[in-house]
PDB file of C-alpha atoms in Angstrom:
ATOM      1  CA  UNK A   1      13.848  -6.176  23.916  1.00 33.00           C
ATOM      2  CA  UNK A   2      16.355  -3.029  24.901  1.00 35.00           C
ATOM      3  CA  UNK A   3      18.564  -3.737  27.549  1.00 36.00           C
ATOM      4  CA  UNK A   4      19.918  -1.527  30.055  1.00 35.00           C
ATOM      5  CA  UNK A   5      23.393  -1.945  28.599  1.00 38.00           C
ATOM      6  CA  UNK A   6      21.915  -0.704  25.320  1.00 41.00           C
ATOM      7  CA  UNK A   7      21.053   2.689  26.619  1.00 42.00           C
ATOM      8  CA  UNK A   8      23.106   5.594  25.326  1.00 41.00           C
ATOM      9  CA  UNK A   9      20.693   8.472  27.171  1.00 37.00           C
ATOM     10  CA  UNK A  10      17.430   8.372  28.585  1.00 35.00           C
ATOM     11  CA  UNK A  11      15.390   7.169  25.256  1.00 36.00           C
ATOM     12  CA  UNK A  12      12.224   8.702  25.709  1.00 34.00           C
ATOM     13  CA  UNK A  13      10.575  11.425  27.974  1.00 40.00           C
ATOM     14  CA  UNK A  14       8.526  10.579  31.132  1.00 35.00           C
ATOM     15  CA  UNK A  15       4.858  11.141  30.771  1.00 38.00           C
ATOM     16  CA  UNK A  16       3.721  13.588  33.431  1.00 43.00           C
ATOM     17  CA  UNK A  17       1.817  11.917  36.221  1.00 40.00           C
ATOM     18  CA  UNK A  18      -0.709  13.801  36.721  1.00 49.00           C
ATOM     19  CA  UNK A  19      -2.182  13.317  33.232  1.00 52.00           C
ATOM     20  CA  UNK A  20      -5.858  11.872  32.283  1.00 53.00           C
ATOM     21  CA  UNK A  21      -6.002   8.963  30.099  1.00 59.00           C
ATOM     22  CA  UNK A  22      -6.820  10.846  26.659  1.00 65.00           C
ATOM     23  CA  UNK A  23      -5.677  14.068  28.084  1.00 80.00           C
ATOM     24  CA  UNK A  24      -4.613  16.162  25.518  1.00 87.00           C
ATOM     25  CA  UNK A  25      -1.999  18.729  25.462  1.00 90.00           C
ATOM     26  CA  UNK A  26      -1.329  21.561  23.314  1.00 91.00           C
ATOM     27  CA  UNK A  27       1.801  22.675  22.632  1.00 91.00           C
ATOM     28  CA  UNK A  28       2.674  25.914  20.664  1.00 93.00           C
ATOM     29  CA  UNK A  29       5.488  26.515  17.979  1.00 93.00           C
ATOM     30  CA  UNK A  30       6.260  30.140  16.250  1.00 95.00           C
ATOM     31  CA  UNK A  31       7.574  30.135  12.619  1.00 96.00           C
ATOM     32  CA  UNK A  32       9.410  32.972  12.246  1.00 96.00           C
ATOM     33  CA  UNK A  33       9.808  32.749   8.699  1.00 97.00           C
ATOM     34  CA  UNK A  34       6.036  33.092   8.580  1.00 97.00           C
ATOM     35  CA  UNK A  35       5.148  34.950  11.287  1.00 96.00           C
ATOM     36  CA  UNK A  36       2.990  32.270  12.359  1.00 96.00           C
ATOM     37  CA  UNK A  37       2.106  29.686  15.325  1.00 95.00           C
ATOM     38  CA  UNK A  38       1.525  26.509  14.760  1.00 96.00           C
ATOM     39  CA  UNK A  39      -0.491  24.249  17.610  1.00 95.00           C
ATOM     40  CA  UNK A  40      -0.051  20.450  17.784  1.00 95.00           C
ATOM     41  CA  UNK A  41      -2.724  18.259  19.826  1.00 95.00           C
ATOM     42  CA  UNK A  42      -0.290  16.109  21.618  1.00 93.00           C
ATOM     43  CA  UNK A  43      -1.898  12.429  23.477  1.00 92.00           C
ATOM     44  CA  UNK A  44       0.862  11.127  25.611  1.00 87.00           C
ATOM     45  CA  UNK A  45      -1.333   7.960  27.190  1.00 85.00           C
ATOM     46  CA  UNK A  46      -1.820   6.862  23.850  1.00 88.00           C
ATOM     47  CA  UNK A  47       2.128   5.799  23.202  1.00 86.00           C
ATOM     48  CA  UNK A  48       4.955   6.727  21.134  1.00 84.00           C
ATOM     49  CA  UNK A  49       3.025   8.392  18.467  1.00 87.00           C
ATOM     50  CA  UNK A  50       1.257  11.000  20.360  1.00 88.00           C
ATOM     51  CA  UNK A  51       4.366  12.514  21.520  1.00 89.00           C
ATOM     52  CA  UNK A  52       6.665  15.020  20.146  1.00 88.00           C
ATOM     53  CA  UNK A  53      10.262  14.032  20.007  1.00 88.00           C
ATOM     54  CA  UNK A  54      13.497  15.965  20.364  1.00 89.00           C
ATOM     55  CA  UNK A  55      14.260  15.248  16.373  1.00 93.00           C
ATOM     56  CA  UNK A  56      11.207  16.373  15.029  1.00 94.00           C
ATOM     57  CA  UNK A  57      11.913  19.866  16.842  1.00 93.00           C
ATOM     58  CA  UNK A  58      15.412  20.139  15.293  1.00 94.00           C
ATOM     59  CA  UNK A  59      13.442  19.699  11.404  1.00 96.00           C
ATOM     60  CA  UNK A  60      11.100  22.226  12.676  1.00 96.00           C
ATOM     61  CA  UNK A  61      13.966  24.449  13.384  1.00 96.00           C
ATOM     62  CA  UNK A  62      15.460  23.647  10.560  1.00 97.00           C
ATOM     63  CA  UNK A  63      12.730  24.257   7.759  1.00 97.00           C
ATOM     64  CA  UNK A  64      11.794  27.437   9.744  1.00 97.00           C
ATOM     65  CA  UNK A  65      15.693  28.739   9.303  1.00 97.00           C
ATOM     66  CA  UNK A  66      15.561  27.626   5.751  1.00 96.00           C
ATOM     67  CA  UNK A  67      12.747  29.586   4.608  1.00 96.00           C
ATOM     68  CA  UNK A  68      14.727  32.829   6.467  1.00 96.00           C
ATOM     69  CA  UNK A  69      17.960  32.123   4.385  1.00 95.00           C
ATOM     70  CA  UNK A  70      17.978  29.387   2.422  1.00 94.00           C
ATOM     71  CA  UNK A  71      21.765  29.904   1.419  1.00 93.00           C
ATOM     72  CA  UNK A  72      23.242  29.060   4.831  1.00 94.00           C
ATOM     73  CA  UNK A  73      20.505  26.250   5.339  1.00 96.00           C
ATOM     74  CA  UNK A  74      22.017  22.567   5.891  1.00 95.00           C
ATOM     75  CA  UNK A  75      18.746  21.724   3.440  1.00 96.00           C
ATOM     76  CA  UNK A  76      19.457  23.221   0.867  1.00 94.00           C
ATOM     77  CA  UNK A  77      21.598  21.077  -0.369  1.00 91.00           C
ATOM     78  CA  UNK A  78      18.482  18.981  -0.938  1.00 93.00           C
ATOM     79  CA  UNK A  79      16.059  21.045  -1.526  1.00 91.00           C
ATOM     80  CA  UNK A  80      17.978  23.120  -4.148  1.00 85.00           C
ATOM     81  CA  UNK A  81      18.281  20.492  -6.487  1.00 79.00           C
ATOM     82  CA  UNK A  82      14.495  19.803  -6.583  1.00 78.00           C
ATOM     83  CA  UNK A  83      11.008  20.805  -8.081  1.00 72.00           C
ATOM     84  CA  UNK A  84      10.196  23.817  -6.321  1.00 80.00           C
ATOM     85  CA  UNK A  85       7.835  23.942  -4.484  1.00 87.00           C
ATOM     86  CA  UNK A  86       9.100  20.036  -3.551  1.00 91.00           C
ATOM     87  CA  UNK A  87       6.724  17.391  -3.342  1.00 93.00           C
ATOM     88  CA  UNK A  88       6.752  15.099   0.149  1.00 96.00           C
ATOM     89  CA  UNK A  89       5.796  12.509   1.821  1.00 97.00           C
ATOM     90  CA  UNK A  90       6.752  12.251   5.607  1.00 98.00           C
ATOM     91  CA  UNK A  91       7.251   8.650   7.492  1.00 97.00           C
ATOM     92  CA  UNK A  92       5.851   7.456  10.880  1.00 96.00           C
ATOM     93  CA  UNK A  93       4.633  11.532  10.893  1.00 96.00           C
ATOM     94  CA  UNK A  94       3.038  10.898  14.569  1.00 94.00           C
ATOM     95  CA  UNK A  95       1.549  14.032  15.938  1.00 95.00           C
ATOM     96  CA  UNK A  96       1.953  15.746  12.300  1.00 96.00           C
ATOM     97  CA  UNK A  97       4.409  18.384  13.360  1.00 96.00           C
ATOM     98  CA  UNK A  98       7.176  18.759  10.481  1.00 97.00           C
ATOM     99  CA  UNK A  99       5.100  17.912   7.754  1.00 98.00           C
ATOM    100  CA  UNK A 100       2.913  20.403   8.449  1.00 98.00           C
ATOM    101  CA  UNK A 101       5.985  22.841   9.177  1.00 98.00           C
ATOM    102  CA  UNK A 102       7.344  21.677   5.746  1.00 97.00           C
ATOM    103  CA  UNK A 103       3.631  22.403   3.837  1.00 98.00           C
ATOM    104  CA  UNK A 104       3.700  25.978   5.640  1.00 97.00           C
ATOM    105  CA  UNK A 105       7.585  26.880   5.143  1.00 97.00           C
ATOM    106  CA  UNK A 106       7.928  25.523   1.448  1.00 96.00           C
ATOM    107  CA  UNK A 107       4.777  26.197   0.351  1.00 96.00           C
ATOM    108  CA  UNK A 108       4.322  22.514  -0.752  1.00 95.00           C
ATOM    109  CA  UNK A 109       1.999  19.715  -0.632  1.00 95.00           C
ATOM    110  CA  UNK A 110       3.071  17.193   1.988  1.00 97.00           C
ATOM    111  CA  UNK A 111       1.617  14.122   2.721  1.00 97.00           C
ATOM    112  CA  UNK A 112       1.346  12.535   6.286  1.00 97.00           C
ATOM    113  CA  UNK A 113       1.704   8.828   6.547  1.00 97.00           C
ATOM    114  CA  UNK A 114       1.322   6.542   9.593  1.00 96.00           C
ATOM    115  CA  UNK A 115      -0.290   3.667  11.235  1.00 95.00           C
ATOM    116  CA  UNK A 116      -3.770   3.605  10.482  1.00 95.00           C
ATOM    117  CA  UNK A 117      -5.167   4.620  14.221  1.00 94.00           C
ATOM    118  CA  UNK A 118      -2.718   7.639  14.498  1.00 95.00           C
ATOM    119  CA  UNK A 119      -3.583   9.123  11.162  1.00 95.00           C
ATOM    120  CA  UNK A 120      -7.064  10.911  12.702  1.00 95.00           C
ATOM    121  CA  UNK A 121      -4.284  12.986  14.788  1.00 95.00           C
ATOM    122  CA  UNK A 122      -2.330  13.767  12.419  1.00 95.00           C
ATOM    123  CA  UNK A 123      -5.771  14.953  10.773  1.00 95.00           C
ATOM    124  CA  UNK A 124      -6.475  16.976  13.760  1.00 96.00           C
ATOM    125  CA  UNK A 125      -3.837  18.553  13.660  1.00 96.00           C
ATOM    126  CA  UNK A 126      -3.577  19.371  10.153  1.00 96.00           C
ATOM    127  CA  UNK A 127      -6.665  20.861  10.118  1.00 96.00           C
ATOM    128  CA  UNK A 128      -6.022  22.849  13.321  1.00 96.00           C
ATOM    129  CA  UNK A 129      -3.466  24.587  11.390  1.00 97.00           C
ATOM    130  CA  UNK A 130      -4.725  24.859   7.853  1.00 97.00           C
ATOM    131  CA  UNK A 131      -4.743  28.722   7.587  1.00 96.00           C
ATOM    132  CA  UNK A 132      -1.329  29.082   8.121  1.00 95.00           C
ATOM    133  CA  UNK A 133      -0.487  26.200   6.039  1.00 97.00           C
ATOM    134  CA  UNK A 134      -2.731  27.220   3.060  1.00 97.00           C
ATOM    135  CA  UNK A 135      -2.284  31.223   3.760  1.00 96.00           C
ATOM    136  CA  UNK A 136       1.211  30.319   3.023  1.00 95.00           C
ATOM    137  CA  UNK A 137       0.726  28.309  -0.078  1.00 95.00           C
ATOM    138  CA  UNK A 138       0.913  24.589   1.407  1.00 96.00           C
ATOM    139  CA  UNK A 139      -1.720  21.862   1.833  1.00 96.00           C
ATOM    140  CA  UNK A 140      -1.628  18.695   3.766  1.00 97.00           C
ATOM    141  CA  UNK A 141      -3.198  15.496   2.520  1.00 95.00           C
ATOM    142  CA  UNK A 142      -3.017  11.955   4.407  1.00 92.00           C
ATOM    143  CA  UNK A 143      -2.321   8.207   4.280  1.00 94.00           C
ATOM    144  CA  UNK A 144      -1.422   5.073   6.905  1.00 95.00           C
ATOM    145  CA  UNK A 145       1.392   3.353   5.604  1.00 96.00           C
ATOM    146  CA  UNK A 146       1.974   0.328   7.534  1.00 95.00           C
ATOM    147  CA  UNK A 147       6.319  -0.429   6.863  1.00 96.00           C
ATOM    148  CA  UNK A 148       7.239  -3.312   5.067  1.00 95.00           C
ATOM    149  CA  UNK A 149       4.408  -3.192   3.214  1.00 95.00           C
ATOM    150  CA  UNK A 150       4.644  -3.024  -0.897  1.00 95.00           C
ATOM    151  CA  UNK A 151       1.088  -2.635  -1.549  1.00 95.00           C
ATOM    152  CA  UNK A 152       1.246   0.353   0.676  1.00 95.00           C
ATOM    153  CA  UNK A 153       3.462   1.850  -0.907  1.00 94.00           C
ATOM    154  CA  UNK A 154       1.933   1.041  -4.325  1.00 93.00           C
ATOM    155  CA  UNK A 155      -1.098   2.900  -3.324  1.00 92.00           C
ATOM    156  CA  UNK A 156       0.518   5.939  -1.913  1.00 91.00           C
ATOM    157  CA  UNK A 157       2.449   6.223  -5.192  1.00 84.00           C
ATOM    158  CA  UNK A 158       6.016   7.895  -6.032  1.00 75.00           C
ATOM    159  CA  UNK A 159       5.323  11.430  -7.191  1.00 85.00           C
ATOM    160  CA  UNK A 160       7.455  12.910  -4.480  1.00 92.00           C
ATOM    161  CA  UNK A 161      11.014  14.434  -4.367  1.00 93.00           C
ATOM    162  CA  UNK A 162      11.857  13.825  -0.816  1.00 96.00           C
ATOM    163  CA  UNK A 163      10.849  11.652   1.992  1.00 97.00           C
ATOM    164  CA  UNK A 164      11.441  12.796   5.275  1.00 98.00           C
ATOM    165  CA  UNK A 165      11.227  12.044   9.150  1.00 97.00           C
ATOM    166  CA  UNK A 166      12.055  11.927  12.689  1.00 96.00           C
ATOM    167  CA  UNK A 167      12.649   9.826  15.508  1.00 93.00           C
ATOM    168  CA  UNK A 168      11.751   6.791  13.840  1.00 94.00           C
ATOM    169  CA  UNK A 169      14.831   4.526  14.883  1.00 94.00           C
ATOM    170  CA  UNK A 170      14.109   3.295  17.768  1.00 86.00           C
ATOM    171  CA  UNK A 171      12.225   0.012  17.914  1.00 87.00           C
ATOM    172  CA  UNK A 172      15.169  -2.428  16.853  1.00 90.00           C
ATOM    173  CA  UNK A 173      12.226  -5.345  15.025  1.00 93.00           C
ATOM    174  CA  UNK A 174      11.534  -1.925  13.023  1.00 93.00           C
ATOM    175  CA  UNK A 175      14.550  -1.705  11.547  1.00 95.00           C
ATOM    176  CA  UNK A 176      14.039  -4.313   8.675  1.00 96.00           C
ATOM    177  CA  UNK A 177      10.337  -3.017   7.797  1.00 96.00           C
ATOM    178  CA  UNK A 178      11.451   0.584   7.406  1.00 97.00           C
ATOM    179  CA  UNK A 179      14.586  -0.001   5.373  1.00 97.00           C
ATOM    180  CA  UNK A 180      12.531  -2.366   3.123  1.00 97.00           C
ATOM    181  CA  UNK A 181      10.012   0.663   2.717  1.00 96.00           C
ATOM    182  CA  UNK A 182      12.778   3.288   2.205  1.00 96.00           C
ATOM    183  CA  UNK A 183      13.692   0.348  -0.744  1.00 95.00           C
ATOM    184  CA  UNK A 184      10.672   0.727  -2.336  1.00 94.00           C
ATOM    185  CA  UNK A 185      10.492   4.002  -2.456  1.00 93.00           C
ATOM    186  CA  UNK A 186      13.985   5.488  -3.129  1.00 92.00           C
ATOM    187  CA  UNK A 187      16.134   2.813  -5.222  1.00 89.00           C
ATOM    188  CA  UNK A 188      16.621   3.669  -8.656  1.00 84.00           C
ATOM    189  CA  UNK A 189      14.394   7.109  -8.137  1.00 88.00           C
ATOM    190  CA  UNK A 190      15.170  10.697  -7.871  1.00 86.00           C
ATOM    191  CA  UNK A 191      14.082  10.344  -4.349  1.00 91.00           C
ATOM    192  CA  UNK A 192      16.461  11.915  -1.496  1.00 94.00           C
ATOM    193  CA  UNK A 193      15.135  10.665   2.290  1.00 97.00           C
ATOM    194  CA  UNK A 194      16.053  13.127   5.229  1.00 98.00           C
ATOM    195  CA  UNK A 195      16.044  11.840   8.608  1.00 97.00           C
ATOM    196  CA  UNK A 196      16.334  13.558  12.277  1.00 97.00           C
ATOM    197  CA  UNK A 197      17.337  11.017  14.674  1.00 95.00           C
ATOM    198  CA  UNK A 198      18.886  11.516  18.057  1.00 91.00           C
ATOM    199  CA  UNK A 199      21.139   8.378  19.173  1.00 87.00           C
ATOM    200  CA  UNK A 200      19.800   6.525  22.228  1.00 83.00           C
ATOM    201  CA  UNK A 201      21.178   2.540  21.839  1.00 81.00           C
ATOM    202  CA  UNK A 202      23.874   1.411  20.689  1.00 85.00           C
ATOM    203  CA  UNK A 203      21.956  -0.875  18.686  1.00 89.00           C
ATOM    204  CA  UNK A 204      20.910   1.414  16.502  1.00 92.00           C
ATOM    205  CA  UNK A 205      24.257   0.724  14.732  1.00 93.00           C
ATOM    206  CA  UNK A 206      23.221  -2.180  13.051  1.00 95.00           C
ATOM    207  CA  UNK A 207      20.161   0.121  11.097  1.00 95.00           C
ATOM    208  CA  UNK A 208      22.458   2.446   9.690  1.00 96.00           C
ATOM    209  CA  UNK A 209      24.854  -0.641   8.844  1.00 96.00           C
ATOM    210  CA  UNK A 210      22.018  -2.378   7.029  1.00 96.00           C
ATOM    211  CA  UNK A 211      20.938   0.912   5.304  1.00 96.00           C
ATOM    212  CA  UNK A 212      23.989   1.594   4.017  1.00 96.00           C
ATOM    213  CA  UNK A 213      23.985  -2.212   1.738  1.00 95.00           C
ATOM    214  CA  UNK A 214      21.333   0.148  -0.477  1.00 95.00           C
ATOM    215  CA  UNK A 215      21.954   3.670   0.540  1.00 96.00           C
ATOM    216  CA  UNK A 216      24.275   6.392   0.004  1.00 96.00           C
ATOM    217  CA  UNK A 217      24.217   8.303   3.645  1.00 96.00           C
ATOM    218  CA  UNK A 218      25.853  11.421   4.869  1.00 96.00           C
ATOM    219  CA  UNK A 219      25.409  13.909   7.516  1.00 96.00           C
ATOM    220  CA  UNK A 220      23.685  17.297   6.549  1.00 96.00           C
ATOM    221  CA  UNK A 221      23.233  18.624   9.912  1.00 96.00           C
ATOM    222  CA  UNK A 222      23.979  18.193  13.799  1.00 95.00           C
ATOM    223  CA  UNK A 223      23.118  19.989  16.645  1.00 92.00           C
ATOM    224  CA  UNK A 224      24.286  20.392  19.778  1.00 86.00           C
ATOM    225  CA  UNK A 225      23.325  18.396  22.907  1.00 85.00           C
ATOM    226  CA  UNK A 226      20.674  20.120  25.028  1.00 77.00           C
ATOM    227  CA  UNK A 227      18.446  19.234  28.142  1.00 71.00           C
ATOM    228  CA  UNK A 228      20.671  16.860  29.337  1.00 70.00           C
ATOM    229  CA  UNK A 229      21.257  14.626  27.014  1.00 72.00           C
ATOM    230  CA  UNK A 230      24.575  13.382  25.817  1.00 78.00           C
ATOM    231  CA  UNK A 231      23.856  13.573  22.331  1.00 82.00           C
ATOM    232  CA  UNK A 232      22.799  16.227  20.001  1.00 89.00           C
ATOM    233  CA  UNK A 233      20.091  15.410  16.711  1.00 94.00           C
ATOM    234  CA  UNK A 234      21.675  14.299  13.746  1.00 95.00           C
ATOM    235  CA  UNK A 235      20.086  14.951  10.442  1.00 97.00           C
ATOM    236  CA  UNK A 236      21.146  12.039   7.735  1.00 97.00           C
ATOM    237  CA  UNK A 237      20.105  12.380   3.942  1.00 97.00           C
ATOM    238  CA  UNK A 238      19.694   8.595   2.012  1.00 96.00           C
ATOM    239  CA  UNK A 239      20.018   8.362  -1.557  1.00 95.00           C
ATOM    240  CA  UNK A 240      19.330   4.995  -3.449  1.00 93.00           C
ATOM    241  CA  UNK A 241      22.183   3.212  -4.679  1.00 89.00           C
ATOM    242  CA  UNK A 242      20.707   3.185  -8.254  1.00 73.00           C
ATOM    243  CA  UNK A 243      21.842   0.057  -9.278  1.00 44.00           C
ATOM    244  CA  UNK A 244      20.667  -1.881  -6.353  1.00 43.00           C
ATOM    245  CA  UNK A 245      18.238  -4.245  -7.589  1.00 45.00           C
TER     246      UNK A 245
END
């Protein structure tokens, strides 16, 4: 369990009051790099997954700002080196948000993964935005991927060139499940893993301590602290240490 020493800043947002079970809410983003909008279904009551997250906005941001100038992008140092158009997979994707950003920026197939009962979401929302994905060039495709789980990841398969997500270190009996999955997928492959993740316990600590016994990690990206909070997002890229076994 988190303690109240543990806290670093207040770790996730307040749902609103007044809200319904099920209620949704719809919240609006404009690519400028596509002079598009993209709408996510958002279902607070329904936990963690339902919710956008500070992190996930900064990759938005960021994929947006790389498709304007890709030469000053923080990504490209990634995404440079790769097929183009890249081919994804996005982690613990909740409401759906970046991948879908990434399908309509790049112009690339992306696949969603999550638990099994958030993927019709993400589904939802993928479909909700599937003309500016597609006008652009992108399509979205989906899976549950439960961490820790080989056989998951067997069945998903490794035809990508980057994994990415956000706001996925949080839970701390997480930790071991999603570096095991990162193992699977990343050590001994051309596989780069980008991560958004805005600090909120100093536990957190002992992931990136762990992570780093099979990954190469540096920083691509930070931003500066907004709505409050203490901390600013910090976007990390993994690469396998290749002679892990």
């Amino acid at each position: 369990m988190m303690s109240d020493s543990d806290e670093e800043t207040n770790p996730f947002p307040t749902v609103q009051p007044n809200l319904l079970p099920n209620q949704e809410l719809l919240q609006t983003h404009f690519l400028h790099s596509i002079q598009s909008t993209v709408t996510i279904r958002s279902l607070p009551s329904q936990g963690l997954s339902f919710q956008l997250w500070p992190a996930a906005t900064s990759l938005v941001t960021l994929l947006d700002n790389h498709r304007l100038n890709p030469t000053t992008s923080p990504l490209s140092t990634v995404l440079s080196t790769l097929h183009t158009p890249p081919r994804i997979l996005e982690l613990g994707s909740g409401t759906g948000i970046v991948g879908i950003v990434a399908a309509a920026t790049l112009g690339t197939n992306v696949t969603l993964t999550d638990l099994p009962h958030v993927v019709p979401n993400l589904k939802f929302n993928a479909e909700a935005n599937a003309e500016a994905v597609g006008s652009n060039g992108g399509s979205v495709t989906f899976a549950s991927l439960r961490w820790g789980h080989a056989a998951d990841v067997e069945m998903i398969g490794g035809e990508f060139d980057v994994v990415i997500a956000s706001d996925v270190v949080y839970h701390d009996h997480l930790y071991e499940p999603l570096i095991e999955t990162l193992r699977l997928m990343l050590i001994k492959k051309e596989i780069v893993f980008v991560m958004a993740h805005m600090k909120r316990w100093k536990k957190e600590s002992l992931f990136f301590k762990k992570a780093r016994k099979y990954f190469f990690v540096d920083v691509l990206h930070v931003d500066a602290p907004c709505n409050g909070s203490r901390v600013g997002v910090i976007v990390y890229r993994f690469v396998g240490k290749k002679l892990v076994g």
